[in-house]
């Protein structure tokens, strides 16, 4: 079952359910893979009737270490790292829509 089918089934029980957007994670800017993922994300967003978030969550060693080596939240392990900054930007982007 693909995501769109699962979403349709979920909407049978919750008609107001909607996808806020498509979020790219583990992004590596300026790569062919990243460009292709952007194109695919846009196609999926269109199919789901939503958007792609401007914010992309970059891949980082600090994020992996926080979760797998030290078992602490990223905001505690590397609060000034690029990935923590990306998550903050995502929250800001979501808040812009809600206000």
Short mmCIF file of the N, C-alpha and C atoms (twelve columns), coordinates in Angstrom:
data_MODEL
# 
_entry.id   MODEL 
# 
loop_
_atom_site.group_PDB 
_atom_site.id 
_atom_site.type_symbol 
_atom_site.label_atom_id 
_atom_site.label_alt_id 
_atom_site.label_comp_id 
_atom_site.label_asym_id 
_atom_site.label_seq_id 
_atom_site.Cartn_x 
_atom_site.Cartn_y 
_atom_site.Cartn_z 
_atom_site.pdbx_PDB_model_num 
ATOM 1   N N  . UNK A 1  0.852   -1.177 0.000  1 
ATOM 2   C CA . UNK A 1  0.000   0.000  0.000  1 
ATOM 3   C C  . UNK A 1  0.893   1.234  0.000  1 
ATOM 4   N N  . UNK A 2  0.619   2.158  -0.909 1 
ATOM 5   C CA . UNK A 2  1.405   3.379  -0.947 1 
ATOM 6   C C  . UNK A 2  0.815   4.421  0.004  1 
ATOM 7   N N  . UNK A 3  1.550   5.505  0.190  1 
ATOM 8   C CA . UNK A 3  1.152   6.532  1.157  1 
ATOM 9   C C  . UNK A 3  -0.190  7.169  0.803  1 
ATOM 10  N N  . UNK A 4  -0.416  7.441  -0.481 1 
ATOM 11  C CA . UNK A 4  -1.665  8.078  -0.900 1 
ATOM 12  C C  . UNK A 4  -2.862  7.185  -0.582 1 
ATOM 13  N N  . UNK A 5  -2.728  5.885  -0.795 1 
ATOM 14  C CA . UNK A 5  -3.815  4.945  -0.476 1 
ATOM 15  C C  . UNK A 5  -4.060  4.900  1.024  1 
ATOM 16  N N  . UNK A 6  -2.985  4.839  1.801  1 
ATOM 17  C CA . UNK A 6  -3.117  4.834  3.260  1 
ATOM 18  C C  . UNK A 6  -3.787  6.113  3.740  1 
ATOM 19  N N  . UNK A 7  -3.442  7.228  3.128  1 
ATOM 20  C CA . UNK A 7  -4.051  8.509  3.499  1 
ATOM 21  C C  . UNK A 7  -5.543  8.514  3.178  1 
ATOM 22  N N  . UNK A 8  -5.910  7.988  2.022  1 
ATOM 23  C CA . UNK A 8  -7.328  7.901  1.654  1 
ATOM 24  C C  . UNK A 8  -8.104  7.044  2.653  1 
ATOM 25  N N  . UNK A 9  -7.522  5.933  3.073  1 
ATOM 26  C CA . UNK A 9  -8.179  5.070  4.067  1 
ATOM 27  C C  . UNK A 9  -8.338  5.798  5.402  1 
ATOM 28  N N  . UNK A 10 -7.312  6.524  5.804  1 
ATOM 29  C CA . UNK A 10 -7.381  7.272  7.060  1 
ATOM 30  C C  . UNK A 10 -8.457  8.355  6.991  1 
ATOM 31  N N  . UNK A 11 -8.628  8.957  5.819  1 
ATOM 32  C CA . UNK A 11 -9.634  10.012 5.653  1 
ATOM 33  C C  . UNK A 11 -11.053 9.481  5.750  1 
ATOM 34  N N  . UNK A 12 -11.245 8.182  5.556  1 
ATOM 35  C CA . UNK A 12 -12.576 7.596  5.713  1 
ATOM 36  C C  . UNK A 12 -13.073 7.765  7.149  1 
ATOM 37  N N  . UNK A 13 -12.143 7.767  8.100  1 
ATOM 38  C CA . UNK A 13 -12.493 7.944  9.511  1 
ATOM 39  C C  . UNK A 13 -12.300 9.370  9.999  1 
ATOM 40  N N  . UNK A 14 -11.634 10.190 9.204  1 
ATOM 41  C CA . UNK A 14 -11.350 11.568 9.598  1 
ATOM 42  C C  . UNK A 14 -11.312 12.424 8.339  1 
ATOM 43  N N  . UNK A 15 -12.455 12.918 7.933  1 
ATOM 44  C CA . UNK A 15 -12.550 13.670 6.689  1 
ATOM 45  C C  . UNK A 15 -11.703 14.938 6.681  1 
ATOM 46  N N  . UNK A 16 -11.432 15.485 7.851  1 
ATOM 47  C CA . UNK A 16 -10.654 16.722 7.941  1 
ATOM 48  C C  . UNK A 16 -9.150  16.517 7.890  1 
ATOM 49  N N  . UNK A 17 -8.712  15.257 7.817  1 
ATOM 50  C CA . UNK A 17 -7.280  14.962 7.805  1 
ATOM 51  C C  . UNK A 17 -6.622  15.536 6.558  1 
ATOM 52  N N  . UNK A 18 -5.508  16.229 6.766  1 
ATOM 53  C CA . UNK A 18 -4.769  16.755 5.630  1 
ATOM 54  C C  . UNK A 18 -3.278  16.667 5.916  1 
ATOM 55  N N  . UNK A 19 -2.516  16.658 4.852  1 
ATOM 56  C CA . UNK A 19 -1.057  16.617 4.951  1 
ATOM 57  C C  . UNK A 19 -0.571  18.060 4.916  1 
ATOM 58  N N  . UNK A 20 0.180   18.466 5.927  1 
ATOM 59  C CA . UNK A 20 0.665   19.848 5.994  1 
ATOM 60  C C  . UNK A 20 1.678   20.138 4.899  1 
ATOM 61  N N  . UNK A 21 2.432   19.128 4.506  1 
ATOM 62  C CA . UNK A 21 3.425   19.325 3.461  1 
ATOM 63  C C  . UNK A 21 4.394   18.166 3.401  1 
ATOM 64  N N  . UNK A 22 5.223   18.193 2.397  1 
ATOM 65  C CA . UNK A 22 6.256   17.177 2.213  1 
ATOM 66  C C  . UNK A 22 7.572   17.757 2.729  1 
ATOM 67  N N  . UNK A 23 8.226   17.011 3.604  1 
ATOM 68  C CA . UNK A 23 9.475   17.456 4.221  1 
ATOM 69  C C  . UNK A 23 10.625  16.595 3.723  1 
ATOM 70  N N  . UNK A 24 11.654  17.231 3.204  1 
ATOM 71  C CA . UNK A 24 12.859  16.527 2.777  1 
ATOM 72  C C  . UNK A 24 13.809  16.427 3.959  1 
ATOM 73  N N  . UNK A 25 14.254  15.194 4.254  1 
ATOM 74  C CA . UNK A 25 15.208  14.972 5.345  1 
ATOM 75  C C  . UNK A 25 16.465  14.320 4.783  1 
ATOM 76  N N  . UNK A 26 17.543  14.424 5.540  1 
ATOM 77  C CA . UNK A 26 18.853  13.919 5.126  1 
ATOM 78  C C  . UNK A 26 19.279  14.551 3.808  1 
ATOM 79  N N  . UNK A 27 18.987  15.813 3.664  1 
ATOM 80  C CA . UNK A 27 19.293  16.534 2.421  1 
ATOM 81  C C  . UNK A 27 20.787  16.809 2.308  1 
ATOM 82  N N  . UNK A 28 21.282  16.650 1.111  1 
ATOM 83  C CA . UNK A 28 22.658  17.030 0.770  1 
ATOM 84  C C  . UNK A 28 22.542  17.962 -0.418 1 
ATOM 85  N N  . UNK A 29 22.712  19.240 -0.150 1 
ATOM 86  C CA . UNK A 29 22.520  20.243 -1.194 1 
ATOM 87  C C  . UNK A 29 23.510  20.075 -2.340 1 
ATOM 88  N N  . UNK A 30 23.097  20.540 -3.501 1 
ATOM 89  C CA . UNK A 30 23.928  20.577 -4.707 1 
ATOM 90  C C  . UNK A 30 24.351  19.186 -5.198 1 
ATOM 91  N N  . UNK A 31 23.496  18.190 -4.976 1 
ATOM 92  C CA . UNK A 31 23.761  16.872 -5.533 1 
ATOM 93  C C  . UNK A 31 22.635  16.514 -6.497 1 
ATOM 94  N N  . UNK A 32 22.924  15.617 -7.420 1 
ATOM 95  C CA . UNK A 32 21.878  15.176 -8.351 1 
ATOM 96  C C  . UNK A 32 20.733  14.496 -7.606 1 
ATOM 97  N N  . UNK A 33 21.096  13.725 -6.609 1 
ATOM 98  C CA . UNK A 33 20.073  13.031 -5.814 1 
ATOM 99  C C  . UNK A 33 19.141  14.030 -5.150 1 
ATOM 100 N N  . UNK A 34 19.693  15.088 -4.606 1 
ATOM 101 C CA . UNK A 34 18.887  16.109 -3.954 1 
ATOM 102 C C  . UNK A 34 17.952  16.787 -4.949 1 
ATOM 103 N N  . UNK A 35 18.460  17.078 -6.129 1 
ATOM 104 C CA . UNK A 35 17.635  17.700 -7.160 1 
ATOM 105 C C  . UNK A 35 16.489  16.772 -7.548 1 
ATOM 106 N N  . UNK A 36 16.800  15.491 -7.734 1 
ATOM 107 C CA . UNK A 36 15.775  14.516 -8.102 1 
ATOM 108 C C  . UNK A 36 14.747  14.361 -6.986 1 
ATOM 109 N N  . UNK A 37 15.195  14.349 -5.742 1 
ATOM 110 C CA . UNK A 37 14.264  14.241 -4.620 1 
ATOM 111 C C  . UNK A 37 13.332  15.450 -4.578 1 
ATOM 112 N N  . UNK A 38 13.843  16.605 -4.920 1 
ATOM 113 C CA . UNK A 38 13.006  17.799 -4.995 1 
ATOM 114 C C  . UNK A 38 11.915  17.645 -6.036 1 
ATOM 115 N N  . UNK A 39 12.286  17.097 -7.194 1 
ATOM 116 C CA . UNK A 39 11.308  16.879 -8.264 1 
ATOM 117 C C  . UNK A 39 10.254  15.860 -7.844 1 
ATOM 118 N N  . UNK A 40 10.698  14.755 -7.240 1 
ATOM 119 C CA . UNK A 40 9.757   13.728 -6.782 1 
ATOM 120 C C  . UNK A 40 8.853   14.251 -5.679 1 
ATOM 121 N N  . UNK A 41 9.417   15.035 -4.774 1 
ATOM 122 C CA . UNK A 41 8.620   15.615 -3.693 1 
ATOM 123 C C  . UNK A 41 7.518   16.506 -4.244 1 
ATOM 124 N N  . UNK A 42 7.843   17.282 -5.259 1 
ATOM 125 C CA . UNK A 42 6.844   18.158 -5.884 1 
ATOM 126 C C  . UNK A 42 5.729   17.338 -6.513 1 
ATOM 127 N N  . UNK A 43 6.072   16.218 -7.129 1 
ATOM 128 C CA . UNK A 43 5.055   15.354 -7.732 1 
ATOM 129 C C  . UNK A 43 4.148   14.742 -6.669 1 
ATOM 130 N N  . UNK A 44 4.749   14.278 -5.578 1 
ATOM 131 C CA . UNK A 44 3.965   13.688 -4.490 1 
ATOM 132 C C  . UNK A 44 3.071   14.743 -3.852 1 
ATOM 133 N N  . UNK A 45 3.619   15.922 -3.635 1 
ATOM 134 C CA . UNK A 45 2.836   17.006 -3.047 1 
ATOM 135 C C  . UNK A 45 1.631   17.332 -3.911 1 
ATOM 136 N N  . UNK A 46 1.834   17.386 -5.207 1 
ATOM 137 C CA . UNK A 46 0.721   17.683 -6.112 1 
ATOM 138 C C  . UNK A 46 -0.347  16.588 -6.030 1 
ATOM 139 N N  . UNK A 47 0.084   15.346 -6.004 1 
ATOM 140 C CA . UNK A 47 -0.856  14.223 -5.917 1 
ATOM 141 C C  . UNK A 47 -1.658  14.261 -4.626 1 
ATOM 142 N N  . UNK A 48 -1.019  14.693 -3.547 1 
ATOM 143 C CA . UNK A 48 -1.682  14.734 -2.245 1 
ATOM 144 C C  . UNK A 48 -2.415  16.049 -1.989 1 
ATOM 145 N N  . UNK A 49 -2.279  16.986 -2.902 1 
ATOM 146 C CA . UNK A 49 -2.932  18.279 -2.716 1 
ATOM 147 C C  . UNK A 49 -2.306  19.099 -1.607 1 
ATOM 148 N N  . UNK A 50 -1.005  19.059 -1.521 1 
ATOM 149 C CA . UNK A 50 -0.299  19.811 -0.481 1 
ATOM 150 C C  . UNK A 50 0.910   20.505 -1.105 1 
ATOM 151 N N  . UNK A 51 1.862   20.905 -0.288 1 
ATOM 152 C CA . UNK A 51 3.033   21.638 -0.760 1 
ATOM 153 C C  . UNK A 51 4.300   20.961 -0.266 1 
ATOM 154 N N  . UNK A 52 5.418   21.425 -0.752 1 
ATOM 155 C CA . UNK A 52 6.712   21.020 -0.214 1 
ATOM 156 C C  . UNK A 52 7.191   22.135 0.708  1 
ATOM 157 N N  . UNK A 53 7.665   21.764 1.869  1 
ATOM 158 C CA . UNK A 53 8.210   22.772 2.768  1 
ATOM 159 C C  . UNK A 53 9.472   23.378 2.157  1 
ATOM 160 N N  . UNK A 54 9.653   24.676 2.366  1 
ATOM 161 C CA . UNK A 54 10.886  25.334 1.917  1 
ATOM 162 C C  . UNK A 54 12.077  24.779 2.693  1 
ATOM 163 N N  . UNK A 55 11.857  24.536 3.963  1 
ATOM 164 C CA . UNK A 55 12.901  24.018 4.831  1 
ATOM 165 C C  . UNK A 55 13.231  22.578 4.464  1 
ATOM 166 N N  . UNK A 56 14.510  22.285 4.419  1 
ATOM 167 C CA . UNK A 56 14.995  20.921 4.220  1 
ATOM 168 C C  . UNK A 56 15.890  20.591 5.402  1 
ATOM 169 N N  . UNK A 57 15.751  19.390 5.923  1 
ATOM 170 C CA . UNK A 57 16.554  18.979 7.069  1 
ATOM 171 C C  . UNK A 57 17.839  18.341 6.546  1 
ATOM 172 N N  . UNK A 58 18.952  19.006 6.821  1 
ATOM 173 C CA . UNK A 58 20.243  18.517 6.325  1 
ATOM 174 C C  . UNK A 58 20.735  17.323 7.140  1 
ATOM 175 N N  . UNK A 59 21.477  16.483 6.464  1 
ATOM 176 C CA . UNK A 59 22.097  15.335 7.119  1 
ATOM 177 C C  . UNK A 59 23.279  15.836 7.945  1 
ATOM 178 N N  . UNK A 60 23.461  15.247 9.124  1 
ATOM 179 C CA . UNK A 60 24.620  15.639 9.927  1 
ATOM 180 C C  . UNK A 60 25.068  14.502 10.827 1 
ATOM 181 N N  . UNK A 61 26.348  14.461 11.087 1 
ATOM 182 C CA . UNK A 61 26.911  13.474 12.003 1 
ATOM 183 C C  . UNK A 61 26.372  13.712 13.410 1 
ATOM 184 N N  . UNK A 62 26.226  14.967 13.790 1 
ATOM 185 C CA . UNK A 62 25.751  15.296 15.141 1 
ATOM 186 C C  . UNK A 62 24.372  14.706 15.397 1 
ATOM 187 N N  . UNK A 63 23.520  14.744 14.417 1 
ATOM 188 C CA . UNK A 63 22.173  14.199 14.577 1 
ATOM 189 C C  . UNK A 63 22.239  12.688 14.814 1 
ATOM 190 N N  . UNK A 64 23.030  12.007 14.035 1 
ATOM 191 C CA . UNK A 64 23.189  10.562 14.199 1 
ATOM 192 C C  . UNK A 64 23.787  10.230 15.559 1 
ATOM 193 N N  . UNK A 65 24.813  10.962 15.958 1 
ATOM 194 C CA . UNK A 65 25.444  10.705 17.259 1 
ATOM 195 C C  . UNK A 65 24.472  10.933 18.409 1 
ATOM 196 N N  . UNK A 66 23.719  12.013 18.343 1 
ATOM 197 C CA . UNK A 66 22.778  12.326 19.421 1 
ATOM 198 C C  . UNK A 66 21.780  11.195 19.621 1 
ATOM 199 N N  . UNK A 67 21.294  10.659 18.516 1 
ATOM 200 C CA . UNK A 67 20.240  9.646  18.597 1 
ATOM 201 C C  . UNK A 67 20.754  8.242  18.858 1 
ATOM 202 N N  . UNK A 68 21.915  7.891  18.301 1 
ATOM 203 C CA . UNK A 68 22.358  6.498  18.393 1 
ATOM 204 C C  . UNK A 68 23.486  6.243  19.388 1 
ATOM 205 N N  . UNK A 69 24.271  7.257  19.685 1 
ATOM 206 C CA . UNK A 69 25.399  7.067  20.598 1 
ATOM 207 C C  . UNK A 69 25.101  7.556  22.016 1 
ATOM 208 N N  . UNK A 70 24.416  8.703  22.104 1 
ATOM 209 C CA . UNK A 70 24.229  9.338  23.405 1 
ATOM 210 C C  . UNK A 70 22.776  9.339  23.883 1 
ATOM 211 N N  . UNK A 71 21.839  9.004  22.982 1 
ATOM 212 C CA . UNK A 71 20.422  8.907  23.327 1 
ATOM 213 C C  . UNK A 71 19.870  10.184 23.962 1 
ATOM 214 N N  . UNK A 72 20.254  11.293 23.388 1 
ATOM 215 C CA . UNK A 72 19.752  12.582 23.866 1 
ATOM 216 C C  . UNK A 72 19.152  13.340 22.691 1 
ATOM 217 N N  . UNK A 73 18.245  14.258 22.974 1 
ATOM 218 C CA . UNK A 73 17.685  15.066 21.887 1 
ATOM 219 C C  . UNK A 73 18.774  15.894 21.202 1 
ATOM 220 N N  . UNK A 74 18.598  16.109 19.933 1 
ATOM 221 C CA . UNK A 74 19.553  16.897 19.163 1 
ATOM 222 C C  . UNK A 74 19.733  18.281 19.761 1 
ATOM 223 N N  . UNK A 75 18.668  18.886 20.249 1 
ATOM 224 C CA . UNK A 75 18.761  20.251 20.789 1 
ATOM 225 C C  . UNK A 75 19.647  20.306 22.032 1 
ATOM 226 N N  . UNK A 76 19.851  19.171 22.703 1 
ATOM 227 C CA . UNK A 76 20.775  19.130 23.841 1 
ATOM 228 C C  . UNK A 76 22.204  18.831 23.383 1 
ATOM 229 N N  . UNK A 77 22.331  17.938 22.424 1 
ATOM 230 C CA . UNK A 77 23.652  17.495 21.981 1 
ATOM 231 C C  . UNK A 77 24.357  18.528 21.110 1 
ATOM 232 N N  . UNK A 78 23.640  19.094 20.159 1 
ATOM 233 C CA . UNK A 78 24.253  20.070 19.235 1 
ATOM 234 C C  . UNK A 78 23.240  21.162 18.902 1 
ATOM 235 N N  . UNK A 79 22.911  22.000 19.893 1 
ATOM 236 C CA . UNK A 79 21.855  22.995 19.684 1 
ATOM 237 C C  . UNK A 79 22.180  24.049 18.624 1 
ATOM 238 N N  . UNK A 80 23.445  24.236 18.315 1 
ATOM 239 C CA . UNK A 80 23.819  25.247 17.312 1 
ATOM 240 C C  . UNK A 80 24.215  24.610 15.977 1 
ATOM 241 N N  . UNK A 81 24.004  23.308 15.844 1 
ATOM 242 C CA . UNK A 81 24.358  22.610 14.609 1 
ATOM 243 C C  . UNK A 81 23.375  22.907 13.486 1 
ATOM 244 N N  . UNK A 82 23.782  22.550 12.282 1 
ATOM 245 C CA . UNK A 82 22.955  22.852 11.113 1 
ATOM 246 C C  . UNK A 82 21.608  22.131 11.151 1 
ATOM 247 N N  . UNK A 83 21.596  20.888 11.599 1 
ATOM 248 C CA . UNK A 83 20.338  20.140 11.615 1 
ATOM 249 C C  . UNK A 83 19.386  20.712 12.659 1 
ATOM 250 N N  . UNK A 84 19.896  21.084 13.820 1 
ATOM 251 C CA . UNK A 84 19.044  21.715 14.835 1 
ATOM 252 C C  . UNK A 84 18.478  23.027 14.296 1 
ATOM 253 N N  . UNK A 85 19.297  23.774 13.583 1 
ATOM 254 C CA . UNK A 85 18.842  25.021 12.958 1 
ATOM 255 C C  . UNK A 85 17.728  24.734 11.940 1 
ATOM 256 N N  . UNK A 86 17.898  23.653 11.175 1 
ATOM 257 C CA . UNK A 86 16.881  23.295 10.182 1 
ATOM 258 C C  . UNK A 86 15.537  22.987 10.854 1 
ATOM 259 N N  . UNK A 87 15.570  22.237 11.947 1 
ATOM 260 C CA . UNK A 87 14.319  21.915 12.644 1 
ATOM 261 C C  . UNK A 87 13.666  23.176 13.200 1 
ATOM 262 N N  . UNK A 88 14.474  24.108 13.708 1 
ATOM 263 C CA . UNK A 88 13.922  25.380 14.184 1 
ATOM 264 C C  . UNK A 88 13.260  26.119 13.027 1 
ATOM 265 N N  . UNK A 89 13.910  26.126 11.868 1 
ATOM 266 C CA . UNK A 89 13.338  26.795 10.699 1 
ATOM 267 C C  . UNK A 89 12.029  26.138 10.259 1 
ATOM 268 N N  . UNK A 90 11.949  24.827 10.383 1 
ATOM 269 C CA . UNK A 90 10.700  24.130 10.045 1 
ATOM 270 C C  . UNK A 90 9.575   24.567 10.976 1 
ATOM 271 N N  . UNK A 91 9.857   24.650 12.259 1 
ATOM 272 C CA . UNK A 91 8.849   25.104 13.215 1 
ATOM 273 C C  . UNK A 91 8.422   26.523 12.877 1 
ATOM 274 N N  . UNK A 92 9.368   27.395 12.561 1 
ATOM 275 C CA . UNK A 92 9.031   28.777 12.173 1 
ATOM 276 C C  . UNK A 92 8.138   28.790 10.927 1 
ATOM 277 N N  . UNK A 93 8.478   27.933 9.961  1 
ATOM 278 C CA . UNK A 93 7.680   27.872 8.726  1 
ATOM 279 C C  . UNK A 93 6.253   27.398 9.025  1 
ATOM 280 N N  . UNK A 94 6.123   26.409 9.881  1 
ATOM 281 C CA . UNK A 94 4.787   25.927 10.265 1 
ATOM 282 C C  . UNK A 94 3.999   27.007 11.012 1 
ATOM 283 N N  . UNK A 95 4.684   27.715 11.879 1 
ATOM 284 C CA . UNK A 95 4.009   28.763 12.661 1 
ATOM 285 C C  . UNK A 95 3.517   29.895 11.762 1 
ATOM 286 N N  . UNK A 96 4.276   30.221 10.718 1 
ATOM 287 C CA . UNK A 96 3.830   31.252 9.760  1 
ATOM 288 C C  . UNK A 96 2.471   30.887 9.173  1 
ATOM 289 N N  . UNK A 97 2.273   29.623 8.899  1 
ATOM 290 C CA . UNK A 97 1.010   29.169 8.310  1 
ATOM 291 C C  . UNK A 97 -0.134  29.186 9.315  1 
ATOM 292 N N  . UNK A 98 0.183   28.926 10.567 1 
ATOM 293 C CA . UNK A 98 -0.858  28.821 11.586 1 
ATOM 294 C C  . UNK A 98 -1.330  30.185 12.081 1 
ATOM 295 N N  . UNK A 99 -0.482  31.181 11.959 1 
ATOM 296 C CA . UNK A 99 -0.826  32.499 12.486 1 
ATOM 297 C C  . UNK A 99 -1.534  33.328 11.451 1 
# 
